[in-house]
CSV table of C-alpha atoms in Angstrom, one decimal:
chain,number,residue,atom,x,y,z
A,1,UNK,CA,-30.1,-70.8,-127.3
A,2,UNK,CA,-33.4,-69.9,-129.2
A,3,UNK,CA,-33.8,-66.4,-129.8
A,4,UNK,CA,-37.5,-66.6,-128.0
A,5,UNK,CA,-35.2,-67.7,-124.7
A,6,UNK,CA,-32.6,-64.9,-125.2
A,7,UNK,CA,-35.5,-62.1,-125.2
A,8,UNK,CA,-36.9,-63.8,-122.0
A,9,UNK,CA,-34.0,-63.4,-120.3
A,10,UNK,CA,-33.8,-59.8,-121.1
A,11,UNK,CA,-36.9,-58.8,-120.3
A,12,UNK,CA,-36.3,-61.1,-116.8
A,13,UNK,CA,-32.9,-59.0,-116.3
A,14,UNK,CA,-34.6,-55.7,-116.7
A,15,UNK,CA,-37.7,-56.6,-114.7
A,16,UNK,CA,-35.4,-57.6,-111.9
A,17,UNK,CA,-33.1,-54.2,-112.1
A,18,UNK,CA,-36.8,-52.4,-112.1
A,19,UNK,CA,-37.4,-53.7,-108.6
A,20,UNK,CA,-33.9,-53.0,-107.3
A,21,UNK,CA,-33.1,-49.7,-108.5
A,22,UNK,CA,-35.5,-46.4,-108.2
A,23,UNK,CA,-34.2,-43.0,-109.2
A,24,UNK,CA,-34.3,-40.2,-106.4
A,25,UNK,CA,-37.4,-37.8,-106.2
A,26,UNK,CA,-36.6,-34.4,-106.7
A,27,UNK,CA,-36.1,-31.7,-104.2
A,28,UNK,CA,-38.8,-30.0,-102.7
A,29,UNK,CA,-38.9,-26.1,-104.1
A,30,UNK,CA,-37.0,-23.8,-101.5
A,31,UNK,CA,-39.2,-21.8,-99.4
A,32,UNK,CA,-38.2,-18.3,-97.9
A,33,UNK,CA,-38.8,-17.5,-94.5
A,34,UNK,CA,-38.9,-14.1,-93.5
A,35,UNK,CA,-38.1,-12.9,-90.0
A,36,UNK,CA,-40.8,-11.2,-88.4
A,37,UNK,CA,-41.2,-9.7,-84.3
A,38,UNK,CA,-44.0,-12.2,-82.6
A,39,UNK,CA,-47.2,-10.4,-81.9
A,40,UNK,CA,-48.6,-8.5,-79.3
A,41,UNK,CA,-48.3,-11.0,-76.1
A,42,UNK,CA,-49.6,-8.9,-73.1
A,43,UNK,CA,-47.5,-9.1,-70.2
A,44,UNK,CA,-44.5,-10.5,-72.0
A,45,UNK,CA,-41.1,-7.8,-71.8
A,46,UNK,CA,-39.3,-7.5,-74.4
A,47,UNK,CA,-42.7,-7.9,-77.1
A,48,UNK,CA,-43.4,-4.0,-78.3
A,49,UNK,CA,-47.3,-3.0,-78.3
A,50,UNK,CA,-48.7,-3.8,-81.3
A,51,UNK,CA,-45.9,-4.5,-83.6
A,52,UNK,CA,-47.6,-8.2,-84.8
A,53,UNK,CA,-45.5,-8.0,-88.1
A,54,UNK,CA,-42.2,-6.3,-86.5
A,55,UNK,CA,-42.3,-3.0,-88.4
A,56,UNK,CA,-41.1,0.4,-87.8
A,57,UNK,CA,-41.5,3.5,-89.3
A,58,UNK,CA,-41.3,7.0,-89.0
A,59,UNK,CA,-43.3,9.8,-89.3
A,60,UNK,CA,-40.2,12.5,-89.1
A,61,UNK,CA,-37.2,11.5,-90.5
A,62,UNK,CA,-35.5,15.0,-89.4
A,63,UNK,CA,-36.2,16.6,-86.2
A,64,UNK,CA,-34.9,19.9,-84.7
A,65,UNK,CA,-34.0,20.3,-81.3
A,66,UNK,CA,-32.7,23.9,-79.6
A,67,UNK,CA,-30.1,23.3,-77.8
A,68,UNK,CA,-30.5,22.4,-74.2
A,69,UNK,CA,-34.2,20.8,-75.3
A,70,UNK,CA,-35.2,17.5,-74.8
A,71,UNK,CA,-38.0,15.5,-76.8
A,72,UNK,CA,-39.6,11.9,-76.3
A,73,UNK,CA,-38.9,10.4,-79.8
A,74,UNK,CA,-41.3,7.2,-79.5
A,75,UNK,CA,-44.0,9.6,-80.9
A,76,UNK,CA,-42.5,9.8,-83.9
A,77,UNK,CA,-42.5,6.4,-84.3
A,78,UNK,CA,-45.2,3.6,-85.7
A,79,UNK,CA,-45.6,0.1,-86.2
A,80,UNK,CA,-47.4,-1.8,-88.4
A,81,UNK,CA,-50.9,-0.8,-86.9
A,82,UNK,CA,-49.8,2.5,-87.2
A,83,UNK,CA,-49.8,3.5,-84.0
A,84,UNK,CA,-46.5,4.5,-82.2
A,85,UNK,CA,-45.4,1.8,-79.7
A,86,UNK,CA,-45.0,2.0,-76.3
A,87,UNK,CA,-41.8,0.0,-75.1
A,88,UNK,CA,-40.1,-2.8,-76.6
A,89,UNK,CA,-38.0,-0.4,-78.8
A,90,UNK,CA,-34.4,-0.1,-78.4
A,91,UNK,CA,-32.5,3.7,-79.2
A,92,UNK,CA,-29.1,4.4,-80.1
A,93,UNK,CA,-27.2,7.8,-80.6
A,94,UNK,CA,-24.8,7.9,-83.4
A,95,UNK,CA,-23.2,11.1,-81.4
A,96,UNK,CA,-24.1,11.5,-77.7
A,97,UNK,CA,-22.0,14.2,-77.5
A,98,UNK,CA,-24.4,16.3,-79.7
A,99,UNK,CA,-27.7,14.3,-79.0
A,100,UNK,CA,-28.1,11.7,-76.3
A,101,UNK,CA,-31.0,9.6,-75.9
A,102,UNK,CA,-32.4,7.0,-73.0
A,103,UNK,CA,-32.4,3.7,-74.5
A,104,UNK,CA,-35.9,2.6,-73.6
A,105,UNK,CA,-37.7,6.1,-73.0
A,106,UNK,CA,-36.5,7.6,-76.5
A,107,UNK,CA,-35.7,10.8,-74.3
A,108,UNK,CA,-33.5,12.8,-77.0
A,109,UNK,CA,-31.2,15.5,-75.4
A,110,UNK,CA,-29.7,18.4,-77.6
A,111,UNK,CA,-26.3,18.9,-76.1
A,112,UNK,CA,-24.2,20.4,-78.4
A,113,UNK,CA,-24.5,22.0,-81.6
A,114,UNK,CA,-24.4,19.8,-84.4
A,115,UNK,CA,-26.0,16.9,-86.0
A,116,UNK,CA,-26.4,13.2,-84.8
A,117,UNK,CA,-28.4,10.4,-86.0
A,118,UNK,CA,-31.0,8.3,-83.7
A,119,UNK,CA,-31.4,4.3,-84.3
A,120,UNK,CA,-35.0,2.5,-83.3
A,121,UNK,CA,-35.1,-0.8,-83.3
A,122,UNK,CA,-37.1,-4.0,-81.7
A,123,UNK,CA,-35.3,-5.4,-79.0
A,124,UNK,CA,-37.1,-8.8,-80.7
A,125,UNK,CA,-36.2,-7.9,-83.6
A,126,UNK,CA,-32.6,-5.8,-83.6
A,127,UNK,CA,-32.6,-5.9,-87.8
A,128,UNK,CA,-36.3,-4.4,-87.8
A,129,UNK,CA,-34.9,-0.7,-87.8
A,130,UNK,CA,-35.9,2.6,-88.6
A,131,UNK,CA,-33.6,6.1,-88.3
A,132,UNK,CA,-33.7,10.0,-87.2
A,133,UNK,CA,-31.8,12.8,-87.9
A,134,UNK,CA,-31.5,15.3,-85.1
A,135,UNK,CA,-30.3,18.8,-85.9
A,136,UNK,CA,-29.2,20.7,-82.4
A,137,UNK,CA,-29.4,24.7,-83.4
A,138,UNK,CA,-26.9,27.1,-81.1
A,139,UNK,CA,-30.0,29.3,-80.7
A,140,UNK,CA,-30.6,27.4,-77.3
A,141,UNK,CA,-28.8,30.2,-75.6
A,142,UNK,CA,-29.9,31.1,-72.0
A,143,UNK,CA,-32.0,34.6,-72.4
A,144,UNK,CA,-33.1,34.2,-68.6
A,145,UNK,CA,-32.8,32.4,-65.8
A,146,UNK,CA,-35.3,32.8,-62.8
A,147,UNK,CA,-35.4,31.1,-59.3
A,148,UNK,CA,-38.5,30.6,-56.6
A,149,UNK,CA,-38.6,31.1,-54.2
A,150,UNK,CA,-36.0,33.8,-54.6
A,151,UNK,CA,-35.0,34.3,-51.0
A,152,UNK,CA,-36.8,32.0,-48.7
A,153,UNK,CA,-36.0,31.9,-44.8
A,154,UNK,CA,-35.8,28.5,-43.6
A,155,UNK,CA,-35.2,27.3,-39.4
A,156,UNK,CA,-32.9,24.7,-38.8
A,157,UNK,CA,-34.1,21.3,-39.8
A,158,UNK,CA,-36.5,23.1,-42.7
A,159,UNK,CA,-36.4,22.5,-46.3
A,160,UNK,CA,-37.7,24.2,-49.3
A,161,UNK,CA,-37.3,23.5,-53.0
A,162,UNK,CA,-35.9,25.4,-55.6
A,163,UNK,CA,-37.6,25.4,-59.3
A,164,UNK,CA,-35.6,27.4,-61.9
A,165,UNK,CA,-37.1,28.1,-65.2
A,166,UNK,CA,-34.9,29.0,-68.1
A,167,UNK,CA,-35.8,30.7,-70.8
A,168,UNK,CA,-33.7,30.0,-74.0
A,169,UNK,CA,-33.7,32.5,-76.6
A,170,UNK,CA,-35.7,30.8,-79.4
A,171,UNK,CA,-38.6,31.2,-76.5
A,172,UNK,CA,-38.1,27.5,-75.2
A,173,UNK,CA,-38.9,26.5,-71.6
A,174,UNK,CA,-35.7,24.1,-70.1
A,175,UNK,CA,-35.6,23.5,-66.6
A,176,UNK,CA,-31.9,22.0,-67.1
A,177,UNK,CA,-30.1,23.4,-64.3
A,178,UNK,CA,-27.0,22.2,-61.9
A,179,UNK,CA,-27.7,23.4,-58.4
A,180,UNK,CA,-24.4,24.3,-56.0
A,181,UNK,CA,-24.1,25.9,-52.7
A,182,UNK,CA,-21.7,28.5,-51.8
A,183,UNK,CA,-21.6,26.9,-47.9
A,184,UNK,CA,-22.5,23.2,-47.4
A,185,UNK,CA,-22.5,23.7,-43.7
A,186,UNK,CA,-25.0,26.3,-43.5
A,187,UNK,CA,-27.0,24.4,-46.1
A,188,UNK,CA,-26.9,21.9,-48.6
A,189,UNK,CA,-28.8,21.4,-51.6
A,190,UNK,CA,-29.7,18.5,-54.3
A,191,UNK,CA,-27.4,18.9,-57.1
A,192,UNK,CA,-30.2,18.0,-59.4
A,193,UNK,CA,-33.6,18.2,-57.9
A,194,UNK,CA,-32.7,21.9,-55.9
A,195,UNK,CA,-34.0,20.7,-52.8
A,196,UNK,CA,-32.5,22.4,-49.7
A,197,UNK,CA,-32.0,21.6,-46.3
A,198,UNK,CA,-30.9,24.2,-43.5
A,199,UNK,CA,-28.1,23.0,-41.3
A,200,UNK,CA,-27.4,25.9,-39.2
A,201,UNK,CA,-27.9,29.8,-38.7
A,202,UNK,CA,-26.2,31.7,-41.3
A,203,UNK,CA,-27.1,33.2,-45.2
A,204,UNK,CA,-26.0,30.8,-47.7
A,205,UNK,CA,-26.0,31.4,-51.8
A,206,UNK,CA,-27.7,28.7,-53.8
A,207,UNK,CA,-27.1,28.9,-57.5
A,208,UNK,CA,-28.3,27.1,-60.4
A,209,UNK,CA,-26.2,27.2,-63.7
A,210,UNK,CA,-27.7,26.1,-67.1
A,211,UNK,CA,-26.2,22.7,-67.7
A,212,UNK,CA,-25.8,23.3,-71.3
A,213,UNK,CA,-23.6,26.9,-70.7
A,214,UNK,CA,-22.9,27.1,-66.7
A,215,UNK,CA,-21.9,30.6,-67.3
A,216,UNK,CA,-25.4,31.3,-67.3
A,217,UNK,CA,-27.0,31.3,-63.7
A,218,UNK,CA,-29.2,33.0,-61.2
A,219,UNK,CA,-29.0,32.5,-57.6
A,220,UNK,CA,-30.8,32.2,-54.1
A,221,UNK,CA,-30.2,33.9,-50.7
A,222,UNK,CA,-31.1,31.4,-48.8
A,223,UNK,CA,-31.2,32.8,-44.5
A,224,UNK,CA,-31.4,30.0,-42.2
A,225,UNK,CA,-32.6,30.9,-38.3
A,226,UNK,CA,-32.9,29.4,-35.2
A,227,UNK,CA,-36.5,29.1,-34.9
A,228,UNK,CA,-39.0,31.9,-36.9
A,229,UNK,CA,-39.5,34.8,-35.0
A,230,UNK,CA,-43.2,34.8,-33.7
A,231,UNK,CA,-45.8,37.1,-35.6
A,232,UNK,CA,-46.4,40.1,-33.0
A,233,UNK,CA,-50.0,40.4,-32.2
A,234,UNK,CA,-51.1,43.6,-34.2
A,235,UNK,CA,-52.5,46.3,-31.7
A,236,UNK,CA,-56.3,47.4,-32.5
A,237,UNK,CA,-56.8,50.3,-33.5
A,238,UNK,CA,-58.5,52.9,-31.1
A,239,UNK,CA,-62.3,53.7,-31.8
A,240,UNK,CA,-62.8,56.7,-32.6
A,241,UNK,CA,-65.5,58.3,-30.0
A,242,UNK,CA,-67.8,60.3,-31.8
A,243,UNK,CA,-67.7,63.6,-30.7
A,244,UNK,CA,-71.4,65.0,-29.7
A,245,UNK,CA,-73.2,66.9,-32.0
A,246,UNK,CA,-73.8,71.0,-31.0
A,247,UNK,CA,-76.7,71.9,-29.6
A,248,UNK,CA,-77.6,75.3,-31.7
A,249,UNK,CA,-78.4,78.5,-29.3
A,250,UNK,CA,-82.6,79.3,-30.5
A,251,UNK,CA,-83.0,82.5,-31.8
A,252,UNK,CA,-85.5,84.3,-30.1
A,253,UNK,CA,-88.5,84.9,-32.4
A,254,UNK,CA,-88.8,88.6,-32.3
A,255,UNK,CA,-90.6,90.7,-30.7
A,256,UNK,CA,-93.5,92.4,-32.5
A,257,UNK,CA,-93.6,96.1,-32.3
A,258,UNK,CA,-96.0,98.3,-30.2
A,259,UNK,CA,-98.8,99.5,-32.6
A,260,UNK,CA,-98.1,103.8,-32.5
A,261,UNK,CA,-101.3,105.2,-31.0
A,262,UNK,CA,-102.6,107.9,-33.4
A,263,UNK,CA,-102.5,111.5,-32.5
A,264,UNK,CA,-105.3,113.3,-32.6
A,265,UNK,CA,-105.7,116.1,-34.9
A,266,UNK,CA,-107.2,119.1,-33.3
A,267,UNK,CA,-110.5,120.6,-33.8
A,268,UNK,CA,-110.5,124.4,-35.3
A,269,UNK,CA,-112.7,126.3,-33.4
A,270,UNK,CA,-114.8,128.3,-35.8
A,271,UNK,CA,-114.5,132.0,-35.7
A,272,UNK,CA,-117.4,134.3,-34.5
A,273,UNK,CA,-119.4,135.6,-36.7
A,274,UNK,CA,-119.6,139.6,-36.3
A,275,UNK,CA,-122.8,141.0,-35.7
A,276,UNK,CA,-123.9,143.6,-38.2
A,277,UNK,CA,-123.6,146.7,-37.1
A,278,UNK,CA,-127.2,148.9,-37.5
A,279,UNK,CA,-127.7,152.1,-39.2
A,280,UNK,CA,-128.5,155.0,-37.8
């Protein structure tokens, strides 16, 4: 075989593995996807108010709560508008017995003493998180407790409710209070609300203990009646009659006195005058 057929074959051999054979393309670069919380959908549970790129932040990462006081902990909260969001945000306490909190409200409770820490996250998006540390202080105390009405009088089938207002010793306002009756059959009363309802005649005690320390309490003397005693119709008082006015006695003008008639003087009767005597 020439060598000019020898090199056409070849170049035949190759041309033909050309067409059979093609080497793989390479792999497309790797792309990272990051999770994000869908935006805003009105209407839609579950999708918190404007968190479009699923982020959550805090503004206080250390709160203090007196003990016995509660606090709404979305407002301490923002997304990636930066304002705080409105639902769609899940809460977890790392210690309810020293801080609890509603899972959807955010409503933080101060139990106990101590320290516990607060979880936020999207219920779209559990991994988009963000943390609180809540610091309970003993100084909750009760420092007064006080109860209105204080002893209201209620008729059978009447209700009335109780507000108590306690007054912690750091100056906080808690109306955390467990209501009781001392006689369920004379009246009964919410354990939680402190509404009343009279049952029969008779004097019942309603207390309400701070929840956090129910050693602390004030109480209610609550009188329930037949029917209220009517109003008795308040007498007028007598008019005065005026009593007449004296009528003076007139004072005589007086009387002028008599004008004195003069006495006349007498008239001296002039002596004689002696003759003269003649000479002789």
């Amino acid at each position: 075989m020439s060598v000019r057929s020898t090199l056409a074959s070849s170049f035949a051999l190759v041309a033909l593995g050309a067409c059979v054979y093609t080497p793989p393309a390479p792999p497309p670069p790797q792309q990272t996807i990051v999770a994000q919380a869908p935006a805003n959908v009105p209407g839609v549970p579950g999708v918190p108010s404007g968190t479009a790129q699923g982020k959550l932040s805090t503004t206080a990462a250390n709160v203090t709560l007196a003990l016995g006081a509660e606090r709404v902990m979305n407002d301490v909260l923002r997304d990636q508008t930066g304002l705080a969001p409105t639902s769609g945000v899940l809460w977890l306490s790392s210690n309810a017995a020293i801080v609890t909190v509603n899972p959807l409200t955010g409503q933080a409770r101060g139990v106990a003493p101590g320290t516990a820490v607060l979880t936020a996250s999207l219920q779209s998006a559990p991994s988009v998180q963000t943390q609180v540390t809540i610091t309970v202080n003993a100084s909750g105390k009760a420092a007064q407790i006080r109860i209105e009405p204080a002893n209201p009088e209620l008729a059978i089938g009447e209700g009335v409710k109780l507000v108590a207002k306690v007054q912690l010793a750091d100056g906080t306002i808690s109306s955390n209070v467990d209501w009781t009756s001392s006689d369920n059959t004379v009246a009964v009363v919410n354990g939680t609300t402190g509404e009343v309802n009279a049952l029969k005649v008779g004097t019942v005690t309603i207390k309400g203990a701070y929840s956090q320390d129910p050693s602390q309490f004030s109480v209610s003397s609550v009188t329930v009646v037949k029917t209220h005693a009517a109003s008795p119709t308040p007498t007028p008082a007598p008019t005065a009659t005026p009593a007449p006015a004296a009528t003076g006695t007139p004072t005589p003008a007086p009387t002028a006195s008599a004008t004195a008639t003069p006495t006349p003087s007498p008239t001296a009767t002039p002596s004689p005058t002696p003759k003269p005597t003649a000479t002789p």
